[in-house]
Coordinates of C-alpha atoms and ligand atoms in Angstrom, one line a residue:
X1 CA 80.5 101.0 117.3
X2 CA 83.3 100.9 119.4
X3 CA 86.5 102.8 118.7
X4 CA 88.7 102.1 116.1
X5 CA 91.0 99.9 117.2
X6 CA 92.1 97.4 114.2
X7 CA 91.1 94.1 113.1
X8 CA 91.6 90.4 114.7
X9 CA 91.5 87.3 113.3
X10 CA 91.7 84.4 116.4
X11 CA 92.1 80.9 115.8
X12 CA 90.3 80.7 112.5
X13 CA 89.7 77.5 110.5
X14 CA 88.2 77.3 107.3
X15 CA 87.4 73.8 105.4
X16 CA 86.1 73.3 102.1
X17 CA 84.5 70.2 102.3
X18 CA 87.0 67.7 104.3
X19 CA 90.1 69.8 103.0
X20 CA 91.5 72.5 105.9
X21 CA 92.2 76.0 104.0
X22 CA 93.0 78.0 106.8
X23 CA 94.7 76.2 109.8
X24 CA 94.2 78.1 113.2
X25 CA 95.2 81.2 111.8
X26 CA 95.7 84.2 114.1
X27 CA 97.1 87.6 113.6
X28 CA 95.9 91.5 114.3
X29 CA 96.5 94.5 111.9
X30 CA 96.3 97.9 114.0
X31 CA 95.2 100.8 112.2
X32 CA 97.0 102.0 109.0
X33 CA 99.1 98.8 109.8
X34 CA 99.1 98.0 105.8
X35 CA 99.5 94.6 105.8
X36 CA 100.9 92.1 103.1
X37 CA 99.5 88.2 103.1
X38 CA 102.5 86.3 101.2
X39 CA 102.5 82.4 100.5
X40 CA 102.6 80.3 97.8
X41 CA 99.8 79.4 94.9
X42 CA 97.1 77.8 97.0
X43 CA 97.9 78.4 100.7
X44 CA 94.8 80.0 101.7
X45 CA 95.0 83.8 101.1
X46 CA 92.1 84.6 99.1
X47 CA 90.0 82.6 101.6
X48 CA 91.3 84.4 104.5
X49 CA 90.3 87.9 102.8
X50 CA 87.0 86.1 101.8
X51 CA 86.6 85.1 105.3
X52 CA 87.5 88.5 106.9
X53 CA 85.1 90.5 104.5
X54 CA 81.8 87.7 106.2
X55 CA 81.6 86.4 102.6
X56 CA 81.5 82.9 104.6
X57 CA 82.0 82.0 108.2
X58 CA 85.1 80.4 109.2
X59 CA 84.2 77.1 110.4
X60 CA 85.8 77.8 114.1
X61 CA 87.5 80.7 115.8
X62 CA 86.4 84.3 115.3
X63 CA 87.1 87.7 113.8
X64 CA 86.7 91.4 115.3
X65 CA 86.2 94.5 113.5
X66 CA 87.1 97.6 115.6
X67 CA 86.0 95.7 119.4
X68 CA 83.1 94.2 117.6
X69 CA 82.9 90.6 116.9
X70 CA 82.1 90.3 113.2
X71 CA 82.6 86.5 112.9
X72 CA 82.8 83.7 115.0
X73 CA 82.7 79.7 114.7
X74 CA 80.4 79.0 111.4
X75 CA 78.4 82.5 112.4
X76 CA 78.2 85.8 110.2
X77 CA 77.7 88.3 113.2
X78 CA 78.0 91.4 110.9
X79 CA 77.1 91.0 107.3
X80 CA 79.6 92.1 104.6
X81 CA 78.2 95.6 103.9
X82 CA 78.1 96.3 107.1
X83 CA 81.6 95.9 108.0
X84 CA 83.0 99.1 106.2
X85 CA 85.1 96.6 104.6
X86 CA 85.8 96.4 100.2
X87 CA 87.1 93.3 99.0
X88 CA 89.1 93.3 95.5
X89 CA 88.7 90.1 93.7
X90 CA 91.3 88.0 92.2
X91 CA 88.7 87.3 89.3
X92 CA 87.7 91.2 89.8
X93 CA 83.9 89.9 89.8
X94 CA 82.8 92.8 87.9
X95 CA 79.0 92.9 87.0
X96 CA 79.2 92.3 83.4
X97 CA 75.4 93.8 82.2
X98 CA 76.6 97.5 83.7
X99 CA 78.9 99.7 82.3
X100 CA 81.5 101.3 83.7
X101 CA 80.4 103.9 85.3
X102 CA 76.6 101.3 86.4
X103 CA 79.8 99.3 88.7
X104 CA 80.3 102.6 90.9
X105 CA 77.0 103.4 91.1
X106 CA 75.2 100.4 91.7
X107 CA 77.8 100.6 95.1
X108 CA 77.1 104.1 95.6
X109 CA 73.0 103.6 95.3
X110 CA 72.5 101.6 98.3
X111 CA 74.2 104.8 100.8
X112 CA 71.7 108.1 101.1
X113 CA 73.4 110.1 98.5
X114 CA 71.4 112.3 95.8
X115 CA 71.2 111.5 92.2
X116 CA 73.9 114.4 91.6
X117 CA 76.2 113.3 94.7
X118 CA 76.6 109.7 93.3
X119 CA 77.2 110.5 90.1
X120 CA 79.8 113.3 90.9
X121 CA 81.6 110.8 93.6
X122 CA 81.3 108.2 90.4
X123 CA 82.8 110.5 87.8
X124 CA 85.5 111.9 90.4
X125 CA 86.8 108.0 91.3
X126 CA 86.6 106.8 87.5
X127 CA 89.0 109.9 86.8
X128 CA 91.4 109.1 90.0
X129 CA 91.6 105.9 88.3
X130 CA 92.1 107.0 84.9
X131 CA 89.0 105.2 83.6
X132 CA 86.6 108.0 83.0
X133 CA 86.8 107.7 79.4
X134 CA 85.5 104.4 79.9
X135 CA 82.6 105.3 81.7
X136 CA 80.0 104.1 79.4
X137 CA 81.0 100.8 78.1
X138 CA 80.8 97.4 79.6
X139 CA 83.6 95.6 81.6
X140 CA 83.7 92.8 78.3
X141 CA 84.3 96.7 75.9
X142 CA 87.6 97.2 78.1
X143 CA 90.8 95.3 78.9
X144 CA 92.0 93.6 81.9
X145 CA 94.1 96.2 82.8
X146 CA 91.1 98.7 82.7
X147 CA 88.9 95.9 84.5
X148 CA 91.4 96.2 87.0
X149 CA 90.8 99.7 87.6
X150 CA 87.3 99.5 87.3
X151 CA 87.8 97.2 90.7
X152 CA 89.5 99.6 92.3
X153 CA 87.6 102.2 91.5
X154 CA 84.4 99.9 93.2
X155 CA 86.1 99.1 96.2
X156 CA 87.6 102.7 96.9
X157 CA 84.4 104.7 96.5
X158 CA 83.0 104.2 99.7
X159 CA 85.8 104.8 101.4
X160 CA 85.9 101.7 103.8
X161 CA 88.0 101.7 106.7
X162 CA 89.9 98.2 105.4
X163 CA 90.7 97.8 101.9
X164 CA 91.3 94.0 101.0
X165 CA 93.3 94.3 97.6
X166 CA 93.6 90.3 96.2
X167 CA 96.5 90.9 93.6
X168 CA 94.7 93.5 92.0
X169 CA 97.7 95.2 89.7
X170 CA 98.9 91.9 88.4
X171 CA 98.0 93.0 84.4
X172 CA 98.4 96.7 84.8
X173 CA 101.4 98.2 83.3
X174 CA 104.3 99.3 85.0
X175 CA 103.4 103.3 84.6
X176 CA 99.8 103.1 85.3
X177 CA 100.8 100.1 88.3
X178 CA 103.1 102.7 90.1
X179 CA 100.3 105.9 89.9
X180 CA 98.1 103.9 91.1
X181 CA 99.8 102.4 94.0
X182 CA 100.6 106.0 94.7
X183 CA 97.0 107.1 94.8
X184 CA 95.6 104.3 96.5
X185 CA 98.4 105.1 99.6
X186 CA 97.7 108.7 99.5
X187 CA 94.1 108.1 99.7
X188 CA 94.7 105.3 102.8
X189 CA 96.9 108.4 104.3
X190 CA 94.3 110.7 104.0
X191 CA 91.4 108.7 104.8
X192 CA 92.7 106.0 107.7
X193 CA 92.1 103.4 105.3
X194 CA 94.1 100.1 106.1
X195 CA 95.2 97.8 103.5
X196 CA 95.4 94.3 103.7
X197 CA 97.1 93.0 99.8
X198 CA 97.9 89.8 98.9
X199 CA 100.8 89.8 96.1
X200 CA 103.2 87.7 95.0
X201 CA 105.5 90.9 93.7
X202 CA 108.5 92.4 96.4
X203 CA 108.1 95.4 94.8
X204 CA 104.3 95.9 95.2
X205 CA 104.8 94.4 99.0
X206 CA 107.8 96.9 100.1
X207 CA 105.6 99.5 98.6
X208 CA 102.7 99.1 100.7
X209 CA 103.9 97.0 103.7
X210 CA 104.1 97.8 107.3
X211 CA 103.4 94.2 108.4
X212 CA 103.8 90.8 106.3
X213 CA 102.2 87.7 107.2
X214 CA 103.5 84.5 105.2
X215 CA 101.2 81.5 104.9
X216 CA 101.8 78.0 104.0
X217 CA 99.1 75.4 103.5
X218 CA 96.8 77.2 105.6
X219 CA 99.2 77.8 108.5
X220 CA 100.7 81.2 109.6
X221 CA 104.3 80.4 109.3
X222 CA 105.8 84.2 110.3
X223 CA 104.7 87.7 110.8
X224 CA 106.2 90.9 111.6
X225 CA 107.0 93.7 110.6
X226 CA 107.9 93.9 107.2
X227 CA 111.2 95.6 106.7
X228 CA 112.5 93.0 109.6
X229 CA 111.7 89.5 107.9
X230 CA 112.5 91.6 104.6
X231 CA 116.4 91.8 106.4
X232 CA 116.5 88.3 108.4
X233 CA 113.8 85.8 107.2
X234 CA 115.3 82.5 105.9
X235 CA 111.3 82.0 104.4
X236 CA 112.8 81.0 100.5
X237 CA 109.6 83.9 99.9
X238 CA 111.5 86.5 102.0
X239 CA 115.0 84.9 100.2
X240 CA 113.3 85.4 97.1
X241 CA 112.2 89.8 97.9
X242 CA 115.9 89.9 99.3
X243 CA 117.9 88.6 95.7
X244 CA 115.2 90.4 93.2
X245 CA 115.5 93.8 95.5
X246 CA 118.7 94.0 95.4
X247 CA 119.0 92.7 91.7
X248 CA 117.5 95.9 91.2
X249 CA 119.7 98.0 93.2
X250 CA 122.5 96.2 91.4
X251 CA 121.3 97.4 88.0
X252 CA 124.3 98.7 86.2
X253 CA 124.9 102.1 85.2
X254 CA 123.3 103.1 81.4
X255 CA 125.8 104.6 79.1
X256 CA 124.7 108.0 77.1
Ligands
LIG301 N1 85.2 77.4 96.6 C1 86.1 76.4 96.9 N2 85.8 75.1 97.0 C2 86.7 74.1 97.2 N3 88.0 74.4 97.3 C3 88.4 75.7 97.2 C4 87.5 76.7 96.9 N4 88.2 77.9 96.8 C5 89.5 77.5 97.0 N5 89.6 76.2 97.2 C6 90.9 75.5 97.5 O1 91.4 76.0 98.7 C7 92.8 76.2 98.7 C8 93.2 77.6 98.9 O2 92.7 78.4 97.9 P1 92.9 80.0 97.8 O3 92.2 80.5 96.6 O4 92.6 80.6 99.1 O5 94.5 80.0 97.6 P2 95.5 81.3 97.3 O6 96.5 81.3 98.3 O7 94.7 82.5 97.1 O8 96.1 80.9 95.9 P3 96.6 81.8 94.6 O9 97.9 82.4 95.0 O10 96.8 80.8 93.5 O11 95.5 82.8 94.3 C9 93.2 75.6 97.3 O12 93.6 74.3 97.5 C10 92.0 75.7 96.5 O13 92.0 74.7 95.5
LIG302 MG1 94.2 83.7 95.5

């Protein structure tokens, strides 16, 4: 492997059937460069993080990993475990016959670890995601919000080098949304782990952003840095961050 030096996306297309998904889409994320994909319901962005984890080929253009060429024009170079990439599901696709605690190790199974290792690295990631309670039931025993975390937990335990989040805190509650947005950066920090989330929510994106690309019907339509579109995009998505921010920072003093 060549050194780390971040991922590129170059001129991908992607088509379902005759209908264009992602329309020559290009853009690089440099390490620890979290990066937000904004754009409306339908634009594309779940396709582009299931293209970028080699789930399918894009049907031209190509992707690198890190110097290596992962993907190119309707090619899987480097299959999806072996790209040091997790992928969070919008749908969460948890598998539904394991419990809880089956989810992280099924993951964990396929590296070299003991018996004892995967089930301590198991146990130790259930608990950063305050799941460990939950260990032994089945997804269907547990709520979305706890589905959610089982996700995480999934995608986090191997500590890939890119983390592909796919609105992944949409049904969690405020408290447990905020810890675990905490943990997950502190854990990126710690580990070089870059995210790449797609959200719809200004407060989830200024958490986590560095870099924001904004797609419409397949197309990148603007991408910087986040804190400068944040301040001068006229996208009505950036217009939109910019009046519910500061609704917030507008929120009037509370009485005793
Ligand atoms: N497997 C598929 N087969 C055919 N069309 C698909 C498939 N998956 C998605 N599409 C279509 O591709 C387009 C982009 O879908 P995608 O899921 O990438 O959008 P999205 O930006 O993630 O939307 P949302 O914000 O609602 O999750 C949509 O028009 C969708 O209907
Ligand atoms: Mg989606």
């Amino acid at each position: 492997m060549k050194k780390n030096n971040g991922l590129e996306v170059i001129q991908v297309c992607k088509k379902y059937a005759d209908q264009t998904v992602l329309d020559n889409v290009s853009f690089s994320v440099k390490p620890e460069q979290h990066t937000v994909v904004l754009g409306e319901s339908g634009c594309g962005k779940s396709t582009l993080l299931r293209v970028v984890a080699g789930l399918f080929a894009p049907n031209a253009g190509k992707i690198t990993i890190d110097g290596n060429r992962v993907s190119s024009a309707n090619q899987i170079i480097i299959q999806p475990h072996l790209r040091n990439i997790a992928l969070v599901f919008q749908d969460l696709a948890l598998w539904s016959n394991l419990t809880v605690l089956g989810n992280i190790t099924l993951v964990l199974s396929a590296k070299k670890f003991s018996a004892v290792n995967v089930k301590k690295q198991a146990k130790d990631v259930l608990e950063m995601c305050g799941i460990i309670s939950l260990a032994n039931r089945k997804p269907s025993e547990t709520s979305g919000g706890q589905q959610q975390r089982v996700a995480l937990a999934r995608a986090i335990v191997l500590q890939p080098k890119y983390l592909l989040l796919d609105e992944p805190f949409s049904g969690l509650d405020l408290v447990t949304k905020y810890d675990l947005m905490e943990e997950i950066v502190a854990l990126a920090d710690k580990k070089n782990i870059t995210i790449i989330l797609v959200t719809h929510d200004p407060f989830e994106a200024t958490f986590f952003a560095k870099q924001a690309l904004i797609l419409s019907r397949g197309k990148i339509v603007e991408s910087g840095l986040f804190k400068d579109l944040l301040a001068q995009s006229q996208n009505p998505i950036m217009l939109k961050f910019r009046s519910q921010l500061q609704k917030t920072n507008d929120l009037p003093a509370v009485n005793d």
